[in-house]
Short mmCIF file of C-alpha atoms in Angstrom, two decimals:
data_model
loop_
_atom_site.label_atom_id
_atom_site.label_comp_id
_atom_site.label_asym_id
_atom_site.label_seq_id
_atom_site.Cartn_x
_atom_site.Cartn_y
_atom_site.Cartn_z
CA MET L 4 72.06 26.28 -0.91
CA THR L 5 72.22 26.65 -4.68
CA GLU L 6 74.11 29.67 -5.89
CA ARG L 7 72.23 32.34 -7.81
CA LYS L 8 72.67 32.66 -11.54
CA PRO L 9 75.25 35.38 -12.17
CA THR L 10 74.12 38.40 -14.16
CA GLY L 11 75.11 38.26 -17.81
CA VAL L 12 75.41 34.45 -17.91
CA SER L 13 72.84 32.60 -19.99
CA PHE L 14 70.60 30.21 -18.11
CA GLU L 15 71.81 27.28 -20.24
CA SER L 16 75.50 28.00 -19.53
CA TRP L 17 74.83 28.37 -15.83
CA VAL L 18 72.89 25.08 -15.68
CA ASP L 19 75.59 23.29 -17.71
CA ARG L 20 78.21 24.56 -15.26
CA GLN L 21 76.18 23.32 -12.28
CA ILE L 22 75.76 19.88 -13.87
CA SER L 23 79.48 19.65 -14.67
CA ALA L 24 80.41 20.60 -11.11
CA ALA L 25 77.99 18.07 -9.62
CA THR L 26 79.29 15.34 -11.94
CA ALA L 27 82.89 16.14 -10.95
CA LYS L 28 81.93 15.85 -7.26
CA GLY L 29 80.26 12.47 -7.93
CA GLU L 30 76.82 13.68 -6.91
CA PHE L 31 75.20 11.66 -9.71
CA ASP L 32 77.01 8.42 -8.87
CA ASP L 33 74.91 5.51 -7.58
CA LEU L 34 71.54 7.02 -8.48
CA PRO L 35 68.66 4.51 -8.73
CA GLY L 36 68.40 3.27 -12.29
CA ALA L 37 71.93 4.36 -13.17
CA GLY L 38 73.20 2.47 -16.21
CA LYS L 39 69.75 1.16 -17.10
CA PRO L 40 68.15 2.12 -20.41
CA LEU L 41 65.19 4.47 -20.42
CA PRO L 42 61.88 2.72 -21.05
CA LYS L 43 60.84 2.50 -24.68
CA THR L 44 58.14 4.93 -25.76
CA ASP L 45 55.79 4.93 -28.69
CA GLY L 46 56.49 8.59 -29.41
CA LYS L 47 53.11 9.64 -28.08
CA ASP L 48 54.17 9.86 -24.44
CA THR L 49 53.74 13.20 -22.76
CA ALA L 50 54.62 14.52 -19.34
CA LEU L 51 51.00 13.93 -18.33
CA ALA L 52 51.19 10.31 -19.50
CA TRP L 53 54.26 9.84 -17.32
CA VAL L 54 52.44 11.32 -14.33
CA VAL L 55 49.38 9.13 -14.91
CA ASN L 56 51.55 6.00 -15.15
CA LYS L 57 53.46 6.96 -12.00
CA VAL L 58 50.26 7.64 -10.04
CA ARG L 59 48.78 4.31 -11.20
CA ALA L 60 51.99 2.43 -10.38
CA GLU L 61 51.80 3.78 -6.83
CA GLY L 62 48.19 2.62 -6.54
CA HIS L 63 46.50 6.01 -6.44
CA ASP L 64 43.31 7.18 -8.17
CA VAL L 65 44.06 9.14 -11.36
CA SER L 66 40.67 10.87 -11.49
CA ALA L 67 42.17 13.82 -9.59
CA LEU L 68 44.22 14.52 -12.72
CA LEU L 69 41.12 14.99 -14.88
CA PRO L 70 39.71 18.40 -15.77
CA PRO L 71 36.81 19.20 -13.39
CA SER L 72 34.11 18.55 -15.99
CA LEU L 73 35.46 15.06 -16.73
CA ALA L 74 36.08 14.30 -13.05
CA ILE L 75 32.45 15.18 -12.26
CA ALA L 76 31.20 13.06 -15.17
CA LYS L 77 33.25 10.13 -13.87
CA GLU L 78 31.93 10.71 -10.36
CA LEU L 79 28.35 10.67 -11.69
CA GLU L 80 29.09 7.38 -13.43
CA ASP L 81 30.48 5.89 -10.21
CA LEU L 82 27.80 7.38 -7.93
CA PRO L 83 25.45 4.36 -7.71
CA ALA L 84 28.29 2.08 -6.58
CA ARG L 85 29.50 4.70 -4.11
CA LEU L 86 26.05 5.23 -2.63
CA ALA L 87 25.50 1.46 -2.35
CA ARG L 88 28.21 1.43 0.33
CA VAL L 89 26.54 4.20 2.37
CA ARG L 90 24.25 3.19 5.23
CA ARG L 91 22.78 6.53 6.36
CA GLU L 92 20.29 8.58 4.35
CA ALA L 93 21.71 11.82 5.74
CA ARG L 94 25.11 10.88 4.31
CA VAL L 95 23.58 10.08 0.90
CA ARG L 96 21.97 13.53 0.89
CA GLU L 97 25.31 15.15 1.82
CA ILE L 98 27.11 13.37 -1.00
CA VAL L 99 24.48 14.31 -3.61
CA GLU L 100 24.21 17.92 -2.43
CA ASP L 101 28.00 18.28 -2.52
CA LEU L 102 28.09 16.85 -6.04
CA ASN L 103 25.26 19.15 -7.12
CA GLU L 104 27.14 22.19 -5.81
CA ARG L 105 30.24 21.19 -7.77
CA ILE L 106 28.11 20.68 -10.90
CA ARG L 107 26.61 24.17 -10.48
CA GLU L 108 30.07 25.62 -9.86
CA GLU L 109 31.41 23.99 -13.02
CA HIS L 110 28.50 25.42 -15.04
CA ARG L 111 29.29 28.92 -13.73
CA ARG L 112 32.98 28.63 -14.60
CA PRO L 113 34.15 29.86 -18.02
CA ALA L 114 34.77 26.95 -20.36
CA GLY L 115 38.43 26.04 -20.22
CA GLY L 116 38.12 22.44 -21.24
CA PRO L 117 35.43 19.90 -22.03
CA VAL L 118 31.91 21.13 -21.28
CA LEU L 119 30.03 19.40 -18.47
CA ARG L 120 26.74 18.21 -19.93
CA ALA L 121 25.28 16.94 -16.64
CA ARG L 122 22.63 18.75 -14.64
CA PRO L 123 22.34 18.68 -10.85
CA LEU L 124 20.65 15.54 -9.55
CA ASP L 125 17.26 15.50 -7.88
CA VAL L 126 18.24 14.69 -4.29
CA ASP L 127 14.92 13.05 -3.39
CA GLU L 128 14.95 10.84 -6.52
CA THR L 129 18.53 9.81 -5.82
CA VAL L 130 17.66 8.96 -2.19
CA ALA L 131 14.63 6.94 -3.39
CA SER L 132 16.88 4.96 -5.77
CA TRP L 133 19.35 4.43 -2.95
CA ARG L 134 16.54 3.10 -0.70
CA GLU L 135 15.42 0.69 -3.46
CA GLY L 136 18.97 -0.58 -3.69
CA LEU L 137 19.04 -1.20 0.06
CA SER L 138 15.77 -3.12 0.04
CA SER L 139 16.82 -5.34 -2.89
CA SER L 140 20.12 -6.37 -1.31
#
């Protein structure tokens, strides 16, 4: 267990002491990437950019990192393709109703980021479009 920072010692001094002790014990020896240069950056990299790149490199969807209003807008953009893979009307209705509830929830939330400009979808119109897509394929 890590020792607690002693009273009266600055955080920086305490951390420096911990690093020095770990280095002396060899706890940083043989770490992955040891001796390799850090990747070049263009000076515009942020912690979020690093996270996005890491998530992408591991093959995950980065839309979960978006603010809710942008995530919903992206979901609306991708909705036709998503619904094209659904085979049951009841499931289409569930998906659209869930999305509509999240749109309403985002509209009720105080603005803390980009404003969501989308309105809830008409469930029956969306189902009709979904049916048309089924009949044309």
